mmCIF file of C-alpha atoms in Angstrom:
data_model
loop_
_atom_site.group_PDB
_atom_site.id
_atom_site.type_symbol
_atom_site.label_atom_id
_atom_site.label_comp_id
_atom_site.label_asym_id
_atom_site.label_seq_id
_atom_site.Cartn_x
_atom_site.Cartn_y
_atom_site.Cartn_z
ATOM 1 C CA ALA A 1 8.857 76.712 95.772
ATOM 2 C CA MET A 2 12.049 74.900 96.349
ATOM 3 C CA SER A 3 15.384 77.764 97.206
ATOM 4 C CA ARG A 4 19.035 77.568 97.982
ATOM 5 C CA PRO A 5 20.822 80.510 97.019
ATOM 6 C CA GLY A 6 24.426 80.223 94.366
ATOM 7 C CA THR A 7 27.295 81.341 96.113
ATOM 8 C CA CYS A 8 28.612 82.655 92.513
ATOM 9 C CA GLU A 9 30.426 85.729 92.957
ATOM 10 C CA THR A 10 30.119 86.639 89.508
ATOM 11 C CA GLY A 11 26.599 85.124 89.195
ATOM 12 C CA CYS A 12 25.167 82.157 88.503
ATOM 13 C CA SER A 13 24.779 80.176 85.815
ATOM 14 C CA GLU A 14 21.566 78.620 85.365
ATOM 15 C CA ARG A 15 20.393 75.501 83.488
ATOM 16 C CA ARG A 16 17.112 73.980 83.307
ATOM 17 C CA ARG A 17 16.998 70.953 85.718
ATOM 18 C CA ASP A 18 13.783 68.972 85.676
ATOM 19 C CA LEU A 19 13.029 66.849 88.928
ATOM 20 C CA VAL A 20 11.264 64.371 90.234
ATOM 21 C CA ARG A 21 9.974 63.615 93.935
ATOM 22 C CA ALA A 22 12.730 60.708 95.249
ATOM 23 C CA ASP A 23 10.105 58.790 96.484
ATOM 24 C CA ALA A 24 8.535 57.884 93.040
ATOM 25 C CA CYS A 25 12.307 56.836 91.921
ATOM 26 C CA ASP A 26 12.578 54.930 94.824
ATOM 27 C CA TRP A 27 9.274 52.906 93.615
ATOM 28 C CA VAL A 28 9.889 52.238 90.417
ATOM 29 C CA GLU A 29 13.418 51.051 91.296
ATOM 30 C CA GLY A 30 11.837 48.682 93.822
ATOM 31 C CA LEU A 31 9.502 47.779 90.849
ATOM 32 C CA ALA A 32 12.205 46.741 88.851
ATOM 33 C CA ASP A 33 14.434 45.004 91.556
ATOM 34 C CA ARG A 34 11.519 42.745 92.632
ATOM 35 C CA ALA A 35 10.592 41.902 88.825
ATOM 36 C CA ARG A 36 14.472 40.861 88.698
ATOM 37 C CA ARG A 37 13.934 38.172 91.646
ATOM 38 C CA ARG A 38 10.701 37.054 90.551
ATOM 39 C CA ALA A 39 12.581 35.935 87.350
ATOM 40 C CA ASP A 40 15.324 34.999 88.315
ATOM 41 C CA ALA A 41 13.054 32.402 90.642
ATOM 42 C CA LEU A 42 11.149 31.671 87.218
ATOM 43 C CA ARG A 43 14.105 31.340 84.628
ATOM 44 C CA PRO A 44 15.834 28.163 86.178
ATOM 45 C CA LEU A 45 12.335 25.822 85.576
ATOM 46 C CA VAL A 46 11.856 28.230 81.678
ATOM 47 C CA ARG A 47 15.728 26.822 81.113
ATOM 48 C CA VAL A 48 14.567 22.856 81.709
ATOM 49 C CA ILE A 49 11.815 23.360 79.213
ATOM 50 C CA ALA A 50 14.171 25.022 77.067
ATOM 51 C CA THR A 51 16.415 21.917 77.313
ATOM 52 C CA GLN A 52 14.163 18.900 77.183
ATOM 53 C CA ALA A 53 15.061 16.475 74.444
ATOM 54 C CA ASP A 54 11.741 14.801 72.456
ATOM 55 C CA ASP A 55 11.942 12.372 73.988
ATOM 56 C CA ALA A 56 11.845 12.790 77.469
ATOM 57 C CA GLY A 57 9.167 10.673 78.972
ATOM 58 C CA ALA A 58 8.515 8.908 75.783
ATOM 59 C CA GLY A 59 6.050 5.739 75.350
ATOM 60 C CA ALA A 60 3.718 5.083 78.203
ATOM 61 C CA ASP A 61 4.885 7.786 80.438
ATOM 62 C CA ALA A 62 4.771 10.629 78.226
ATOM 63 C CA ASP A 63 1.472 11.199 80.031
ATOM 64 C CA ALA A 64 2.958 11.387 83.359
ATOM 65 C CA ALA A 65 6.140 13.739 82.254
ATOM 66 C CA PHE A 66 4.610 15.814 81.305
ATOM 67 C CA GLY A 67 1.847 16.013 83.757
ATOM 68 C CA GLU A 68 4.899 16.394 86.413
ATOM 69 C CA LEU A 69 6.140 19.413 83.982
ATOM 70 C CA ALA A 70 3.089 21.431 83.717
ATOM 71 C CA GLU A 71 2.725 20.342 88.111
ATOM 72 C CA GLY A 72 6.501 22.164 88.223
ATOM 73 C CA ALA A 73 5.082 25.420 86.248
ATOM 74 C CA ARG A 74 2.124 25.265 88.048
ATOM 75 C CA GLN A 75 4.554 25.398 91.732
ATOM 76 C CA ALA A 76 7.191 27.724 90.186
ATOM 77 C CA LEU A 77 3.898 30.060 89.778
ATOM 78 C CA ARG A 78 2.470 29.633 92.926
ATOM 79 C CA ARG A 79 5.594 30.271 94.829
ATOM 80 C CA HIS A 80 6.107 33.607 92.600
ATOM 81 C CA PRO A 81 3.182 35.233 91.860
ATOM 82 C CA ASP A 82 3.060 38.614 90.034
ATOM 83 C CA ALA A 83 2.149 40.676 93.354
ATOM 84 C CA ASP A 84 2.799 44.041 91.059
ATOM 85 C CA GLY A 85 0.880 43.057 88.222
ATOM 86 C CA ALA A 86 -2.139 45.294 89.160
ATOM 87 C CA THR A 87 -0.235 48.096 90.285
ATOM 88 C CA ALA A 88 2.361 48.337 88.182
ATOM 89 C CA ASP A 89 1.586 51.681 85.970
ATOM 90 C CA LEU A 90 4.296 52.715 84.246
ATOM 91 C CA SER A 91 2.652 54.856 81.698
ATOM 92 C CA GLU A 92 2.324 58.084 83.347
ATOM 93 C CA PRO A 93 5.526 59.681 84.796
ATOM 94 C CA PRO A 94 5.365 61.862 88.072
ATOM 95 C CA ALA A 95 4.925 64.935 88.065
ATOM 96 C CA GLU A 96 8.159 67.015 87.228
ATOM 97 C CA ALA A 97 9.568 70.251 88.967
ATOM 98 C CA THR A 98 11.444 72.522 86.393
ATOM 99 C CA THR A 99 14.146 73.866 88.210
ATOM 100 C CA TRP A 100 17.100 76.046 87.875
ATOM 101 C CA TRP A 101 20.174 75.226 88.662
ATOM 102 C CA CYS A 102 23.967 76.520 88.926
ATOM 103 C CA ASP A 103 26.613 73.861 88.122
ATOM 104 C CA ARG A 104 29.372 75.744 89.986
ATOM 105 C CA CYS A 105 27.791 76.549 93.723
ATOM 106 C CA GLY A 106 24.928 73.926 93.735
ATOM 107 C CA GLY A 107 22.158 76.686 93.613
ATOM 108 C CA LEU A 108 18.991 75.850 93.058
ATOM 109 C CA ASP A 109 15.623 78.333 92.295
ATOM 110 C CA ALA A 110 12.434 76.619 91.380
ATOM 111 C CA PRO A 111 9.950 79.407 90.993
ATOM 112 C CA GLN A 112 6.062 79.288 91.463
ATOM 113 C CA ASP A 113 3.025 81.419 91.702
ATOM 114 C CA CYS A 114 2.503 82.684 95.417
ATOM 115 C CA LEU A 115 -1.034 81.109 96.792
ATOM 116 C CA GLY A 116 -0.393 83.232 100.076
ATOM 117 C CA ILE A 117 -0.524 80.560 102.157
ATOM 118 C CA CYS A 118 3.123 79.341 103.103
ATOM 119 C CA ILE A 119 3.820 75.705 103.847
ATOM 120 C CA TRP A 120 6.954 73.951 104.546
ATOM 121 C CA ARG A 121 7.422 70.244 103.806
ATOM 122 C CA SER A 122 10.755 68.716 103.204
ATOM 123 C CA VAL A 123 10.555 66.687 99.887
ATOM 124 C CA ASP A 124 13.408 64.769 98.574
ATOM 125 C CA TRP A 125 14.166 65.160 94.952
ATOM 126 C CA VAL A 126 15.934 63.336 92.145
ATOM 127 C CA ASP A 127 17.010 64.131 88.425
ATOM 128 C CA ALA A 128 14.404 63.880 85.920
ATOM 129 C CA ALA A 129 16.956 61.669 83.908
ATOM 130 C CA VAL A 130 17.326 59.423 86.777
ATOM 131 C CA TYR A 131 13.837 58.699 87.364
ATOM 132 C CA ALA A 132 13.383 57.791 83.223
ATOM 133 C CA ALA A 133 16.250 55.047 83.509
ATOM 134 C CA ALA A 134 14.700 53.648 86.370
ATOM 135 C CA ARG A 135 11.641 53.447 85.020
ATOM 136 C CA GLU A 136 13.318 52.044 81.586
ATOM 137 C CA ARG A 137 14.740 48.914 84.211
ATOM 138 C CA ALA A 138 11.594 48.517 85.667
ATOM 139 C CA ARG A 139 9.420 48.300 82.325
ATOM 140 C CA THR A 140 12.267 46.059 80.644
ATOM 141 C CA GLU A 141 12.582 43.775 84.331
ATOM 142 C CA ARG A 142 8.317 43.570 84.395
ATOM 143 C CA GLU A 143 8.987 42.419 80.210
ATOM 144 C CA ARG A 144 11.400 39.568 81.205
ATOM 145 C CA GLU A 145 9.633 38.347 83.974
ATOM 146 C CA GLU A 146 5.960 38.246 81.761
ATOM 147 C CA ARG A 147 7.537 36.368 78.860
ATOM 148 C CA LEU A 148 8.962 33.838 81.431
ATOM 149 C CA ARG A 149 5.798 33.314 83.085
ATOM 150 C CA GLN A 150 4.037 33.194 79.865
ATOM 151 C CA VAL A 151 6.058 30.151 78.981
ATOM 152 C CA LEU A 152 5.374 28.590 82.386
ATOM 153 C CA ARG A 153 1.656 29.283 82.450
ATOM 154 C CA HIS A 154 1.596 27.425 78.838
ATOM 155 C CA ALA A 155 3.203 24.465 80.199
ATOM 156 C CA ALA A 156 1.027 25.020 83.535
ATOM 157 C CA HIS A 157 -2.181 24.601 81.072
ATOM 158 C CA VAL A 158 -1.594 22.811 77.932
ATOM 159 C CA HIS A 159 -2.744 19.269 78.434
ATOM 160 C CA PRO A 160 -1.456 17.709 74.818
ATOM 161 C CA ARG A 161 -4.149 15.213 73.337
ATOM 162 C CA SER A 162 -3.840 11.671 73.555
ATOM 163 C CA GLY A 163 -0.639 11.342 71.336
ATOM 164 C CA GLY A 164 0.212 14.861 70.575
ATOM 165 C CA TRP A 165 2.370 15.579 74.051
ATOM 166 C CA GLN A 166 5.895 15.821 71.785
ATOM 167 C CA ALA A 167 4.390 18.494 69.457
ATOM 168 C CA THR A 168 3.468 20.007 72.141
ATOM 169 C CA ARG A 169 6.508 19.611 74.272
ATOM 170 C CA ARG A 170 8.202 20.938 71.185
ATOM 171 C CA ALA A 171 6.973 24.081 71.141
ATOM 172 C CA LEU A 172 7.286 25.146 74.661
ATOM 173 C CA ARG A 173 10.912 23.800 74.319
ATOM 174 C CA ALA A 174 10.641 26.072 71.023
ATOM 175 C CA GLU A 175 8.831 28.899 73.096
ATOM 176 C CA ALA A 176 11.003 28.727 76.259
ATOM 177 C CA ARG A 177 14.231 29.097 73.684
ATOM 178 C CA ARG A 178 13.062 32.027 72.277
ATOM 179 C CA VAL A 179 12.086 34.005 75.586
ATOM 180 C CA LEU A 180 15.974 33.167 76.939
ATOM 181 C CA ALA A 181 17.512 34.328 73.751
ATOM 182 C CA ALA A 182 15.400 37.627 73.627
ATOM 183 C CA GLY A 183 17.405 39.154 76.837
ATOM 184 C CA SER A 184 16.902 36.905 80.184
ATOM 185 C CA PRO A 185 20.024 37.471 81.323
ATOM 186 C CA GLY A 186 21.885 34.911 83.209
#
């Protein structure tokens, strides 16, 4: 149980306050920051794809120009791997602790059933609403990163048929523009 005695002379006004362990909040904030940094690194190449003209590398150089674009996409994906992909499970929030808090004096009470064993460990907590906002930011940043990454995957692994490079380039450009317009800031 958590407890910090209140000091209100007229009695504390207890309000429910759900808390989440601070380390869980730190983890999702770090996840959001890493996803944002990776997206920031991938975005310039997606912007290049979005702005290339139809006739970029026209004629005999078409295959070579498309090959350079594909190689640039592969290098960007290698330089900025999705290191959090397998561990970024944001579907299950951590357990919350329901507490009763006085907003006048800061008194806090979180009663729990006694198990007959007292183990006191110092744990830092944050408001569950702070955690929820950080989790939503992490989810948004991961989605932005994944959309950018998908454009680069397509550029890296699609090889147009002979004479089809222009249509493929137009399709990639349209996809890149959609992704950039969908909320990838910067």
